[in-house]
Every structure is written in C-alpha cells, then in structure tokens.
C-alpha cells in the first residue's frame, strides 16, 4: 500500500513539473495572458479574472520552441500586446531561426498582430522598451561579420519599421544582453 502511494506522488509531481507558465496582465488586471509550456508544445492562453477565479477565454497554440515572452503596448493603442520569440522556418526561409510574433487581444481573444519573419539581421533576442515615452522593440541581431548589434524598431501600421542602431560592433552576445539591460534602465518610464 505504501509503495502505491509513493508512486502516485511521484507521478503527480512529474506531471506538474512538465507544465511551466509565465503571465502578463493585459487589460487593467481583468484579463491575463499566460504562456503555457507543456511537454510537447507552447500555448498562449487568455483568462478573465472574476471574483478571484480565472476563466479561460482563448488559446493560441505555438508548435515551436519559445525563447522569449514579453508584453507591452507595442502599437500604442492603450492596451498591452504580447510578444513571443519563436524558433521556426518560414515559407520563404527554410532555415530555422529566431522570429518575433506579436499578438493582441480582441474582446479577450488572442489574435495575431504580426507574425514577423525577420528583422535587418538574424535575430538573437528582443525586448520591449520605452524611449522618450514611445514604445519600441529593441533587438539583438547577429551581424555577418560575427559581431552583434542592437536595433531599435517601432510599430508602423502593420509590422515593425527599423529606426536606428543603438549599438554596433558588440563582441559577445553577453555584452549585447548587458547593453539591452542598460538601455532599459536608462529609458524606463
């Protein structure tokens, strides 16, 4: 009897360990979007928070590896958007690369705002930032010469538009990530 009980506990603990979540409050704390990581896939799920309970509204499955989850008002419409970094090939680029997907909520339902295929150079990472109170996406990109650069993009109706390079000729990915943190601290509202 005690062995069965012990095995049951291991099974339940094992199931819980395979599911990981990250969350982003989107609309005045009433709706929250969560990135769920199941064993074989990721999914975005939106939840309505009412009377201390969470009710599932919508699910968007992401059948790709996810490397980043962030949120912020990308298109400056007053509502936070969801940014997800995925690794996938596209119809026009058969190489699996890091890509940026941006989602919005429409009446609580997750909808794609932009399923980006690329930026100026191969994407390494990204962060939502504010610069002079304006929303921007700061990217870490890999230059063909082997160095890294930081690109600043803004939303332009449909998709991201390149603004400028914040830094170029960065020797390592770690140094680039440090520069992203510094940029965020310097420009935090």
C-alpha positions as YAML, in Angstrom:
chain: A
units: angstrom
residues:
- id: 1
  name: UNK
  ca: [0.00, 0.00, 0.00]
- id: 2
  name: UNK
  ca: [2.74, 2.49, 0.88]
- id: 3
  name: UNK
  ca: [4.57, 1.76, -2.39]
- id: 4
  name: UNK
  ca: [1.48, 2.53, -4.47]
- id: 5
  name: UNK
  ca: [1.00, 5.77, -2.56]
- id: 6
  name: UNK
  ca: [4.66, 6.69, -3.09]
- id: 7
  name: UNK
  ca: [4.45, 6.01, -6.85]
- id: 8
  name: UNK
  ca: [1.30, 8.09, -7.13]
- id: 9
  name: UNK
  ca: [3.05, 11.06, -5.55]
- id: 10
  name: UNK
  ca: [5.96, 10.75, -7.99]
- id: 11
  name: UNK
  ca: [3.58, 10.60, -10.95]
- id: 12
  name: UNK
  ca: [1.65, 13.71, -9.87]
- id: 13
  name: UNK
  ca: [4.86, 15.64, -9.16]
- id: 14
  name: UNK
  ca: [6.22, 14.61, -12.55]
- id: 15
  name: UNK
  ca: [3.09, 15.85, -14.35]
- id: 16
  name: UNK
  ca: [3.20, 19.23, -12.60]
- id: 17
  name: UNK
  ca: [6.89, 19.65, -13.36]
- id: 18
  name: UNK
  ca: [6.25, 19.38, -17.12]
- id: 19
  name: UNK
  ca: [3.95, 22.42, -17.20]
- id: 20
  name: UNK
  ca: [5.55, 25.85, -16.82]
- id: 21
  name: UNK
  ca: [3.83, 29.23, -17.01]
- id: 22
  name: UNK
  ca: [4.68, 32.90, -17.45]
- id: 23
  name: UNK
  ca: [1.98, 35.54, -17.16]
- id: 24
  name: UNK
  ca: [1.26, 39.07, -18.37]
- id: 25
  name: UNK
  ca: [-1.66, 41.20, -17.13]
- id: 26
  name: UNK
  ca: [-3.12, 42.83, -20.23]
- id: 27
  name: UNK
  ca: [-6.23, 44.92, -19.52]
- id: 28
  name: UNK
  ca: [-6.46, 46.66, -16.15]
- id: 29
  name: UNK
  ca: [-5.72, 43.40, -14.37]
- id: 30
  name: UNK
  ca: [-9.02, 41.89, -15.57]
- id: 31
  name: UNK
  ca: [-7.52, 39.77, -18.36]
- id: 32
  name: UNK
  ca: [-4.23, 37.95, -18.12]
- id: 33
  name: UNK
  ca: [-2.34, 36.18, -20.89]
- id: 34
  name: UNK
  ca: [-0.23, 33.20, -19.91]
- id: 35
  name: UNK
  ca: [2.44, 31.38, -21.83]
- id: 36
  name: UNK
  ca: [1.95, 27.71, -21.01]
- id: 37
  name: UNK
  ca: [4.74, 25.23, -21.71]
- id: 38
  name: UNK
  ca: [3.51, 21.69, -21.99]
- id: 39
  name: UNK
  ca: [5.89, 18.86, -22.70]
- id: 40
  name: UNK
  ca: [5.42, 18.96, -26.49]
- id: 41
  name: UNK
  ca: [4.23, 22.50, -27.26]
- id: 42
  name: UNK
  ca: [3.66, 26.05, -26.03]
- id: 43
  name: UNK
  ca: [0.38, 27.91, -25.94]
- id: 44
  name: UNK
  ca: [-0.85, 31.40, -25.15]
- id: 45
  name: UNK
  ca: [-4.00, 31.42, -23.05]
- id: 46
  name: UNK
  ca: [-6.11, 34.43, -22.08]
- id: 47
  name: UNK
  ca: [-8.02, 34.36, -18.79]
- id: 48
  name: UNK
  ca: [-10.78, 36.59, -17.42]
- id: 49
  name: UNK
  ca: [-10.21, 37.27, -13.73]
- id: 50
  name: UNK
  ca: [-13.57, 37.50, -11.94]
- id: 51
  name: UNK
  ca: [-14.27, 37.19, -8.21]
- id: 52
  name: UNK
  ca: [-10.94, 35.52, -7.56]
- id: 53
  name: UNK
  ca: [-11.48, 32.93, -10.28]
- id: 54
  name: UNK
  ca: [-9.81, 32.58, -13.67]
- id: 55
  name: UNK
  ca: [-11.96, 31.65, -16.65]
- id: 56
  name: UNK
  ca: [-10.23, 30.57, -19.85]
- id: 57
  name: UNK
  ca: [-11.28, 32.70, -22.83]
- id: 58
  name: UNK
  ca: [-8.92, 31.76, -25.63]
- id: 59
  name: UNK
  ca: [-5.95, 29.57, -26.55]
- id: 60
  name: UNK
  ca: [-3.37, 30.07, -29.32]
- id: 61
  name: UNK
  ca: [-1.09, 27.05, -29.79]
- id: 62
  name: UNK
  ca: [2.55, 27.67, -30.64]
- id: 63
  name: UNK
  ca: [4.03, 24.44, -32.04]
- id: 64
  name: UNK
  ca: [7.55, 25.92, -31.98]
- id: 65
  name: UNK
  ca: [10.25, 26.33, -29.34]
- id: 66
  name: UNK
  ca: [9.82, 29.64, -27.48]
- id: 67
  name: UNK
  ca: [12.83, 31.62, -26.29]
- id: 68
  name: UNK
  ca: [11.22, 34.87, -25.05]
- id: 69
  name: UNK
  ca: [7.88, 36.11, -23.67]
- id: 70
  name: UNK
  ca: [7.31, 39.82, -23.10]
- id: 71
  name: UNK
  ca: [4.45, 42.29, -23.07]
- id: 72
  name: UNK
  ca: [3.93, 45.98, -23.64]
- id: 73
  name: UNK
  ca: [1.83, 48.37, -25.70]
- id: 74
  name: UNK
  ca: [3.69, 47.86, -29.00]
- id: 75
  name: UNK
  ca: [1.20, 49.70, -31.23]
- id: 76
  name: UNK
  ca: [0.42, 52.38, -28.61]
- id: 77
  name: UNK
  ca: [-3.33, 51.79, -28.63]
- id: 78
  name: UNK
  ca: [-3.57, 51.80, -24.83]
- id: 79
  name: UNK
  ca: [-3.66, 48.01, -24.46]
- id: 80
  name: UNK
  ca: [-0.69, 45.76, -23.74]
- id: 81
  name: UNK
  ca: [0.32, 43.41, -26.54]
- id: 82
  name: UNK
  ca: [2.06, 40.05, -26.21]
- id: 83
  name: UNK
  ca: [5.47, 39.39, -27.79]
- id: 84
  name: UNK
  ca: [6.68, 35.84, -28.23]
- id: 85
  name: UNK
  ca: [10.04, 34.82, -29.63]
- id: 86
  name: UNK
  ca: [9.80, 31.52, -31.51]
- id: 87
  name: UNK
  ca: [12.26, 29.39, -33.43]
- id: 88
  name: UNK
  ca: [10.93, 28.29, -36.79]
- id: 89
  name: UNK
  ca: [11.42, 28.21, -40.53]
- id: 90
  name: UNK
  ca: [9.14, 30.20, -42.80]
- id: 91
  name: UNK
  ca: [7.71, 29.70, -46.26]
- id: 92
  name: UNK
  ca: [10.40, 31.96, -47.73]
- id: 93
  name: UNK
  ca: [13.28, 30.96, -45.41]
- id: 94
  name: UNK
  ca: [13.69, 27.24, -44.79]
- id: 95
  name: UNK
  ca: [16.32, 27.79, -42.09]
- id: 96
  name: UNK
  ca: [15.05, 27.53, -38.52]
- id: 97
  name: UNK
  ca: [15.74, 30.95, -37.00]
- id: 98
  name: UNK
  ca: [14.53, 33.08, -34.14]
- id: 99
  name: UNK
  ca: [11.43, 35.06, -35.10]
- id: 100
  name: UNK
  ca: [9.20, 37.58, -33.32]
- id: 101
  name: UNK
  ca: [5.44, 37.13, -33.06]
- id: 102
  name: UNK
  ca: [3.23, 39.91, -31.68]
- id: 103
  name: UNK
  ca: [-0.32, 39.21, -30.51]
- id: 104
  name: UNK
  ca: [-3.16, 41.45, -29.36]
- id: 105
  name: UNK
  ca: [-6.39, 40.79, -27.53]
- id: 106
  name: UNK
  ca: [-9.71, 41.37, -29.25]
- id: 107
  name: UNK
  ca: [-12.60, 41.05, -26.80]
- id: 108
  name: UNK
  ca: [-10.36, 38.82, -24.70]
- id: 109
  name: UNK
  ca: [-9.41, 36.54, -27.60]
- id: 110
  name: UNK
  ca: [-5.78, 36.18, -28.67]
- id: 111
  name: UNK
  ca: [-5.24, 37.36, -32.23]
- id: 112
  name: UNK
  ca: [-2.04, 37.82, -34.24]
- id: 113
  name: UNK
  ca: [-0.94, 41.39, -34.74]
- id: 114
  name: UNK
  ca: [2.27, 40.49, -36.57]
- id: 115
  name: UNK
  ca: [3.91, 37.13, -37.20]
- id: 116
  name: UNK
  ca: [7.28, 38.54, -38.19]
- id: 117
  name: UNK
  ca: [9.61, 36.59, -40.36]
- id: 118
  name: UNK
  ca: [12.75, 38.67, -39.94]
- id: 119
  name: UNK
  ca: [14.42, 41.92, -38.96]
- id: 120
  name: UNK
  ca: [17.50, 43.51, -40.57]
- id: 121
  name: UNK
  ca: [19.93, 40.74, -39.48]
- id: 122
  name: UNK
  ca: [19.39, 37.32, -37.87]
- id: 123
  name: UNK
  ca: [17.52, 37.86, -34.60]
- id: 124
  name: UNK
  ca: [19.18, 36.74, -31.38]
- id: 125
  name: UNK
  ca: [16.80, 38.29, -28.82]
- id: 126
  name: UNK
  ca: [14.43, 41.21, -28.28]
- id: 127
  name: UNK
  ca: [12.95, 43.36, -25.54]
- id: 128
  name: UNK
  ca: [10.03, 45.75, -25.29]
- id: 129
  name: UNK
  ca: [11.35, 49.19, -24.30]
- id: 130
  name: UNK
  ca: [10.13, 52.75, -23.91]
- id: 131
  name: UNK
  ca: [12.19, 55.58, -25.36]
- id: 132
  name: UNK
  ca: [11.02, 59.13, -24.66]
- id: 133
  name: UNK
  ca: [7.65, 57.59, -23.66]
- id: 134
  name: UNK
  ca: [7.31, 55.85, -27.05]
- id: 135
  name: UNK
  ca: [7.02, 52.07, -27.46]
- id: 136
  name: UNK
  ca: [9.88, 50.34, -29.22]
- id: 137
  name: UNK
  ca: [11.26, 46.85, -29.79]
- id: 138
  name: UNK
  ca: [14.98, 46.62, -29.08]
- id: 139
  name: UNK
  ca: [16.61, 43.71, -30.89]
- id: 140
  name: UNK
  ca: [19.89, 41.92, -30.52]
- id: 141
  name: UNK
  ca: [20.93, 40.94, -34.05]
- id: 142
  name: UNK
  ca: [23.87, 38.92, -35.35]
- id: 143
  name: UNK
  ca: [25.88, 40.79, -37.98]
- id: 144
  name: UNK
  ca: [27.53, 38.80, -40.83]
- id: 145
  name: UNK
  ca: [30.99, 39.86, -39.52]
- id: 146
  name: UNK
  ca: [30.33, 37.88, -36.30]
- id: 147
  name: UNK
  ca: [29.58, 40.86, -34.07]
- id: 148
  name: UNK
  ca: [26.26, 41.82, -32.54]
- id: 149
  name: UNK
  ca: [24.23, 44.98, -32.83]
- id: 150
  name: UNK
  ca: [21.21, 46.50, -31.15]
- id: 151
  name: UNK
  ca: [18.42, 47.62, -33.47]
- id: 152
  name: UNK
  ca: [15.51, 49.83, -32.49]
- id: 153
  name: UNK
  ca: [12.16, 49.27, -34.21]
- id: 154
  name: UNK
  ca: [8.74, 50.88, -33.89]
- id: 155
  name: UNK
  ca: [5.26, 49.83, -34.92]
- id: 156
  name: UNK
  ca: [4.11, 51.24, -38.26]
- id: 157
  name: UNK
  ca: [0.53, 50.25, -39.04]
- id: 158
  name: UNK
  ca: [1.41, 46.69, -39.94]
- id: 159
  name: UNK
  ca: [4.73, 45.38, -38.81]
- id: 160
  name: UNK
  ca: [7.90, 46.81, -37.40]
- id: 161
  name: UNK
  ca: [9.86, 49.60, -39.02]
- id: 162
  name: UNK
  ca: [13.59, 50.00, -38.44]
- id: 163
  name: UNK
  ca: [14.56, 53.27, -36.74]
- id: 164
  name: UNK
  ca: [18.28, 53.05, -35.97]
- id: 165
  name: UNK
  ca: [21.09, 51.04, -34.50]
- id: 166
  name: UNK
  ca: [21.63, 51.83, -30.84]
- id: 167
  name: UNK
  ca: [24.95, 49.98, -30.74]
- id: 168
  name: UNK
  ca: [27.10, 48.14, -33.27]
- id: 169
  name: UNK
  ca: [30.27, 46.04, -33.25]
- id: 170
  name: UNK
  ca: [29.46, 44.33, -29.95]
- id: 171
  name: UNK
  ca: [31.88, 41.45, -29.45]
- id: 172
  name: UNK
  ca: [29.74, 38.95, -27.50]
- id: 173
  name: UNK
  ca: [26.11, 38.06, -27.00]
- id: 174
  name: UNK
  ca: [26.55, 38.55, -23.24]
- id: 175
  name: UNK
  ca: [27.80, 42.10, -23.80]
- id: 176
  name: UNK
  ca: [24.81, 42.76, -26.07]
- id: 177
  name: UNK
  ca: [22.38, 41.50, -23.39]
- id: 178
  name: UNK
  ca: [24.08, 43.78, -20.83]
- id: 179
  name: UNK
  ca: [23.61, 46.73, -23.18]
- id: 180
  name: UNK
  ca: [19.90, 45.82, -23.52]
- id: 181
  name: UNK
  ca: [19.55, 45.86, -19.70]
- id: 182
  name: UNK
  ca: [21.37, 49.21, -19.55]
- id: 183
  name: UNK
  ca: [19.14, 50.66, -22.28]
- id: 184
  name: UNK
  ca: [16.02, 49.53, -20.41]
- id: 185
  name: UNK
  ca: [17.23, 51.08, -17.14]
- id: 186
  name: UNK
  ca: [18.21, 54.34, -18.82]
- id: 187
  name: UNK
  ca: [14.87, 54.64, -20.64]
- id: 188
  name: UNK
  ca: [12.44, 53.28, -18.03]
- id: 189
  name: UNK
  ca: [9.35, 55.43, -17.52]
...
